[in-house]
Coordinates of C-alpha atoms in Angstrom, one line a residue:
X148 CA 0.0 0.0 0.0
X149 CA 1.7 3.5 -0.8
X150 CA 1.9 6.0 2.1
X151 CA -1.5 8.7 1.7
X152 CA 1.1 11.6 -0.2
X153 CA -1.9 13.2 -2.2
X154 CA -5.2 12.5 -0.6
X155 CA -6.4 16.2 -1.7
X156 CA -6.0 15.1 -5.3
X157 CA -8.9 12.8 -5.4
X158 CA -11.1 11.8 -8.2
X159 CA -14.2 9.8 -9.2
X160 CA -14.1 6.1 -10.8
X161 CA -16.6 4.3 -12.3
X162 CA -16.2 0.6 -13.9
X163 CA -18.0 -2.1 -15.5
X164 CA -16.0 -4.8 -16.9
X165 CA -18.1 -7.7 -18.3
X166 CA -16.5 -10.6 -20.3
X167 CA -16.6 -10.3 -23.5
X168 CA -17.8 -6.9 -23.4
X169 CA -16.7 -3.6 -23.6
X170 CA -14.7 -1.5 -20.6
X171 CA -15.9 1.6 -19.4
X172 CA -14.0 4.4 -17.3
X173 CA -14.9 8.2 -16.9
X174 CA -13.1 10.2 -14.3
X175 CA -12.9 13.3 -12.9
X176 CA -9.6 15.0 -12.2
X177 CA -8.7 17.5 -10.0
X178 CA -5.0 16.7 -10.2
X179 CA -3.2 15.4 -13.7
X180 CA -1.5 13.1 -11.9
X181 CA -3.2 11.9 -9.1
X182 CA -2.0 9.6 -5.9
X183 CA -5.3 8.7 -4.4
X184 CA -9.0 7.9 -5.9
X185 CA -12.1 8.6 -4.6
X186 CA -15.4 5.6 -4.6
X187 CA -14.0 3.0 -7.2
X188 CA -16.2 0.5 -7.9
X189 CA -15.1 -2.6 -9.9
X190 CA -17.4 -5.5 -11.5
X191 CA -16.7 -8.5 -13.6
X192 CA -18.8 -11.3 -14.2
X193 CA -17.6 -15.1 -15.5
X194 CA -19.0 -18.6 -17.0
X195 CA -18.2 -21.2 -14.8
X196 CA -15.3 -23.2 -16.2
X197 CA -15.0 -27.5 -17.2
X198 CA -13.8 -29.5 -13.8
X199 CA -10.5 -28.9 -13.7
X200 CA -10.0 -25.2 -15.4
X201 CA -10.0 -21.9 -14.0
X202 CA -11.2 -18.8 -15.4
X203 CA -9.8 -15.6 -13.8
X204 CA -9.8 -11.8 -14.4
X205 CA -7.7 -8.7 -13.3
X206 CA -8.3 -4.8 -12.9
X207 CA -5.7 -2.3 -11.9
X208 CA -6.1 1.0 -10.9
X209 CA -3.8 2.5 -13.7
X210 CA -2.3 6.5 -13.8
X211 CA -5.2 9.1 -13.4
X212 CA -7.1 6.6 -11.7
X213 CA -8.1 4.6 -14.9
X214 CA -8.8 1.7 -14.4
X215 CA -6.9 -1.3 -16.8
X216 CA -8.7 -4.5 -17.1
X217 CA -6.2 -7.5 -18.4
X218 CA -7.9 -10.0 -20.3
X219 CA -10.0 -12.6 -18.9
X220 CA -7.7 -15.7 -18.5
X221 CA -8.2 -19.5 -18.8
X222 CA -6.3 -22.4 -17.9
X223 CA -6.0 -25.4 -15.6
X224 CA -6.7 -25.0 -11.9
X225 CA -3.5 -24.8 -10.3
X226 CA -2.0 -24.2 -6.8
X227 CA -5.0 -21.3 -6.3
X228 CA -7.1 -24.2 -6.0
X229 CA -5.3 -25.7 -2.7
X230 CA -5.7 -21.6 -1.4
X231 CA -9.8 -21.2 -2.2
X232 CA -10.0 -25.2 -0.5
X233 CA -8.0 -23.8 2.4
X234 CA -10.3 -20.6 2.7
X235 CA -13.4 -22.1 2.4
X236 CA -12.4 -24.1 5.4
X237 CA -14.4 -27.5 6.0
X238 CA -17.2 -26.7 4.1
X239 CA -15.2 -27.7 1.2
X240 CA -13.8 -31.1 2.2
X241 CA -17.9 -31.6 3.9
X242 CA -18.8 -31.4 0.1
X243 CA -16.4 -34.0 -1.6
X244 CA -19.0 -36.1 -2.7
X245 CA -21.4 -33.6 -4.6
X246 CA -21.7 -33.9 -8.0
X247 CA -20.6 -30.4 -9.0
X248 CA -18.3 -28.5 -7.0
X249 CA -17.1 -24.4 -7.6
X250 CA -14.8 -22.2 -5.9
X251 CA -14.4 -18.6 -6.3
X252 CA -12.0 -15.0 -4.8
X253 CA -12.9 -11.9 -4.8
X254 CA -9.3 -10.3 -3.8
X255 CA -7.9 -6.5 -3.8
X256 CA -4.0 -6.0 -3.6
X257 CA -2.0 -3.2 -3.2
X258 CA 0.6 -2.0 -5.5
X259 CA 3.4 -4.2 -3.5
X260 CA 1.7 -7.3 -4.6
X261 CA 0.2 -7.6 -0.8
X262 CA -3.6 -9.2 -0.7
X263 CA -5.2 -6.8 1.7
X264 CA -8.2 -8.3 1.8
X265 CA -10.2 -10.9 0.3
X266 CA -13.8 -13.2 0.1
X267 CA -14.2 -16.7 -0.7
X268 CA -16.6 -19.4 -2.3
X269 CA -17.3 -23.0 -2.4
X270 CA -20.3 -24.1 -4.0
X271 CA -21.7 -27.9 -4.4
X272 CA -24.8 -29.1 -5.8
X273 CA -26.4 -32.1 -7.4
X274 CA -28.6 -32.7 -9.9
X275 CA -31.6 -35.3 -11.2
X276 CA -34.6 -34.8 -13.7
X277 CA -33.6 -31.2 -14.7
X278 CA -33.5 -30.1 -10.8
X279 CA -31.1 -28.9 -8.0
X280 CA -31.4 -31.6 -5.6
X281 CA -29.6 -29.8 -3.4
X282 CA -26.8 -27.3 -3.6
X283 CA -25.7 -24.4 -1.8
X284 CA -22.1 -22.3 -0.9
X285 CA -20.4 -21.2 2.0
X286 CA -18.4 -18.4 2.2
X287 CA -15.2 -17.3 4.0
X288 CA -13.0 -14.0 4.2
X289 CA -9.1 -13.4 5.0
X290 CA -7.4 -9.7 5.3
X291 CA -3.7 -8.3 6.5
X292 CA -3.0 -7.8 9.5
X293 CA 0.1 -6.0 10.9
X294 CA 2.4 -6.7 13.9
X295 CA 1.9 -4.3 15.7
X296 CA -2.0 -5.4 16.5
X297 CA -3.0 -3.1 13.3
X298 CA -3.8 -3.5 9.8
X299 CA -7.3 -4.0 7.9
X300 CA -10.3 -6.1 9.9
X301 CA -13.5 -7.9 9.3
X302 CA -16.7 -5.5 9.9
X303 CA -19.3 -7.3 8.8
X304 CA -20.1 -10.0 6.8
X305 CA -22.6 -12.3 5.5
X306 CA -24.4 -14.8 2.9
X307 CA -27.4 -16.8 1.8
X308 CA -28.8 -19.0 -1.1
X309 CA -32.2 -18.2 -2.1
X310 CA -33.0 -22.4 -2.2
X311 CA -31.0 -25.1 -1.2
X312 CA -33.4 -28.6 -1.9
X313 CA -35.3 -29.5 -5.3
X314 CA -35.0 -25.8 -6.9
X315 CA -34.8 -25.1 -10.7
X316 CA -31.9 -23.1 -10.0
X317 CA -29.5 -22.1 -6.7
X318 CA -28.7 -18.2 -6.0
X319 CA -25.9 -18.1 -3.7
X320 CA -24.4 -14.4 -2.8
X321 CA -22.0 -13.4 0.0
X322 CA -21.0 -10.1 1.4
X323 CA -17.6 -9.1 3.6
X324 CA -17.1 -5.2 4.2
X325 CA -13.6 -4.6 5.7
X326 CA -11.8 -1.2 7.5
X327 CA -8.1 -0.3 7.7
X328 CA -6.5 1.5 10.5
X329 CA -2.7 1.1 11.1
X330 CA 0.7 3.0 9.7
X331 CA -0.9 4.0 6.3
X332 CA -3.7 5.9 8.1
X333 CA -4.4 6.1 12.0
X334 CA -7.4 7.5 11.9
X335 CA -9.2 4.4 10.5
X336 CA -11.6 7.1 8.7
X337 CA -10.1 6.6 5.1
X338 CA -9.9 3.0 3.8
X339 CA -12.6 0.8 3.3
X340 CA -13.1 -2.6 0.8
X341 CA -16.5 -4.4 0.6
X342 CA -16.5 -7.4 -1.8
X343 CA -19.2 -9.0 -3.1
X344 CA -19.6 -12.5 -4.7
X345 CA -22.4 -14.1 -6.9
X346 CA -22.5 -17.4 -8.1
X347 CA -26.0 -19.6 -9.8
X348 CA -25.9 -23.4 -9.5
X349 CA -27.8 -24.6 -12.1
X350 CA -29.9 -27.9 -12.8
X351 CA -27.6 -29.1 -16.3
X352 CA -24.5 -28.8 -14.4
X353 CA -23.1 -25.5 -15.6
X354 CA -22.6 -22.4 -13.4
X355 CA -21.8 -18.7 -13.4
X356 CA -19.5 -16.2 -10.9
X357 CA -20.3 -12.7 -10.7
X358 CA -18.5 -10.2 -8.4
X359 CA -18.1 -6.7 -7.0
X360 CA -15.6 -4.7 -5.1
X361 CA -16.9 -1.4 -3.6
X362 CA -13.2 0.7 -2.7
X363 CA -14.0 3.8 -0.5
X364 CA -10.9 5.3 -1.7
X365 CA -7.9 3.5 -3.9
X366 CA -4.4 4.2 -4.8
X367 CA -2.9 3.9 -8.6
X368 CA -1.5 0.2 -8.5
X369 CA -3.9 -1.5 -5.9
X370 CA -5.6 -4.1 -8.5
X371 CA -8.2 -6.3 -8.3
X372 CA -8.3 -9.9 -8.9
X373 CA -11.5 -12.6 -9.3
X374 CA -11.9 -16.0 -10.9
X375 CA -13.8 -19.5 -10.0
X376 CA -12.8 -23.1 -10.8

């Protein structure tokens, strides 16, 4: 995280990025070069990928606060998929035996490569005669602490699926909202992430991941990385 050198030279963000669509950006600058943005909001949405593959995108907060999406990335799951198991706790082994398994992050790093904070999925479900028999997620959340009894902390979170046994479809979302307070700011006024995380089980099998981040201010380099597997 860089140190708060130019919080009077703040600007407005707003994002969408949707695969396969277009990204969108307008900001308004009261500095050329600004250190800090103001109430970034970041979205991307993802189709569920085969067992066994990953599907993962990235947003950074570039120079003047624009936002820079890389592409939306496939590939085999890899070590990540140890991490999400790990994060989702036992939930995750609990739900070996379902048919159809997913697991998602929802993670925002600084500009030293340092995950400050972060929201995880794991999803099961089973299916028979074009129905959910059951299926459901839990979610988890991590975040950085410091040594010296500082850093950013849970404030809140929560999560719910809108049918767990014999639906035509499962909607699963989760919520974590976190606060910083430590060397970068003392107050504990100016930092706040809140993550969201989407995902539908459906009856043939296949899936989707959506997710939001909600920054209450940012810093050019912090970036913002989701996927599922």
């Amino acid at each position: 995280m860089n140190s708060r050198l130019s919080i009077a030279a703040v600007s407005a963000v707003s994002l969408v990025a949707l695969l396969g669509g277009a990204t969108v950006a307008t900001a308004q600058e009261s500095d050329p070069a600004p250190k800090s943005c103001d109430g970034v909001r970041l979205t991307g949405e993802l189709p569920a990928p085969a067992p066994g593959q990953a599907v993962s995108g990235q947003i950074t907060i570039g120079a003047d606060c624009k936002p820079e999406r890389v592409s939306v990335q496939h590939g085999p799951a890899s070590a990540r998929s140890a991490r999400t198991a790990t994060a989702a706790g036992n939930a995750a082994t609990a739900t070996t035996a379902a048919g159809h398994q997913l697991r998602g992050w929802n993670e925002m790093y600084d500009c030293c490569n340092i995950r400050m904070t972060g929201l995880y999925t794991a999803s099961s479900w089973d299916t028979a005669n074009g129905r959910v028999t059951t299926g459901g997620t839990t979610a988890t959340q991590e975040w950085n602490r410091e040594p010296w009894d500082a850093g950013w902390s849970l404030t809140s979170q929560n999560a719910k699926d809108d049918c767990v046994t014999d639906c035509a479809e499962v909607n699963s979302e989760a919520h974590a909202d976190f606060a910083y307070k430590g060397v970068f700011d003392p107050t504990g006024d100016w930092y706040n992430n809140t993550h969201h995380s989407y995902v539908q089980l459906k009856a043939d099998g296949t899936a989707s991941c959506r997710f939001d981040v909600e920054l209450r201010h940012t810093f050019v380099g912090w970036n913002w990385r989701y996927g599922c597997e």
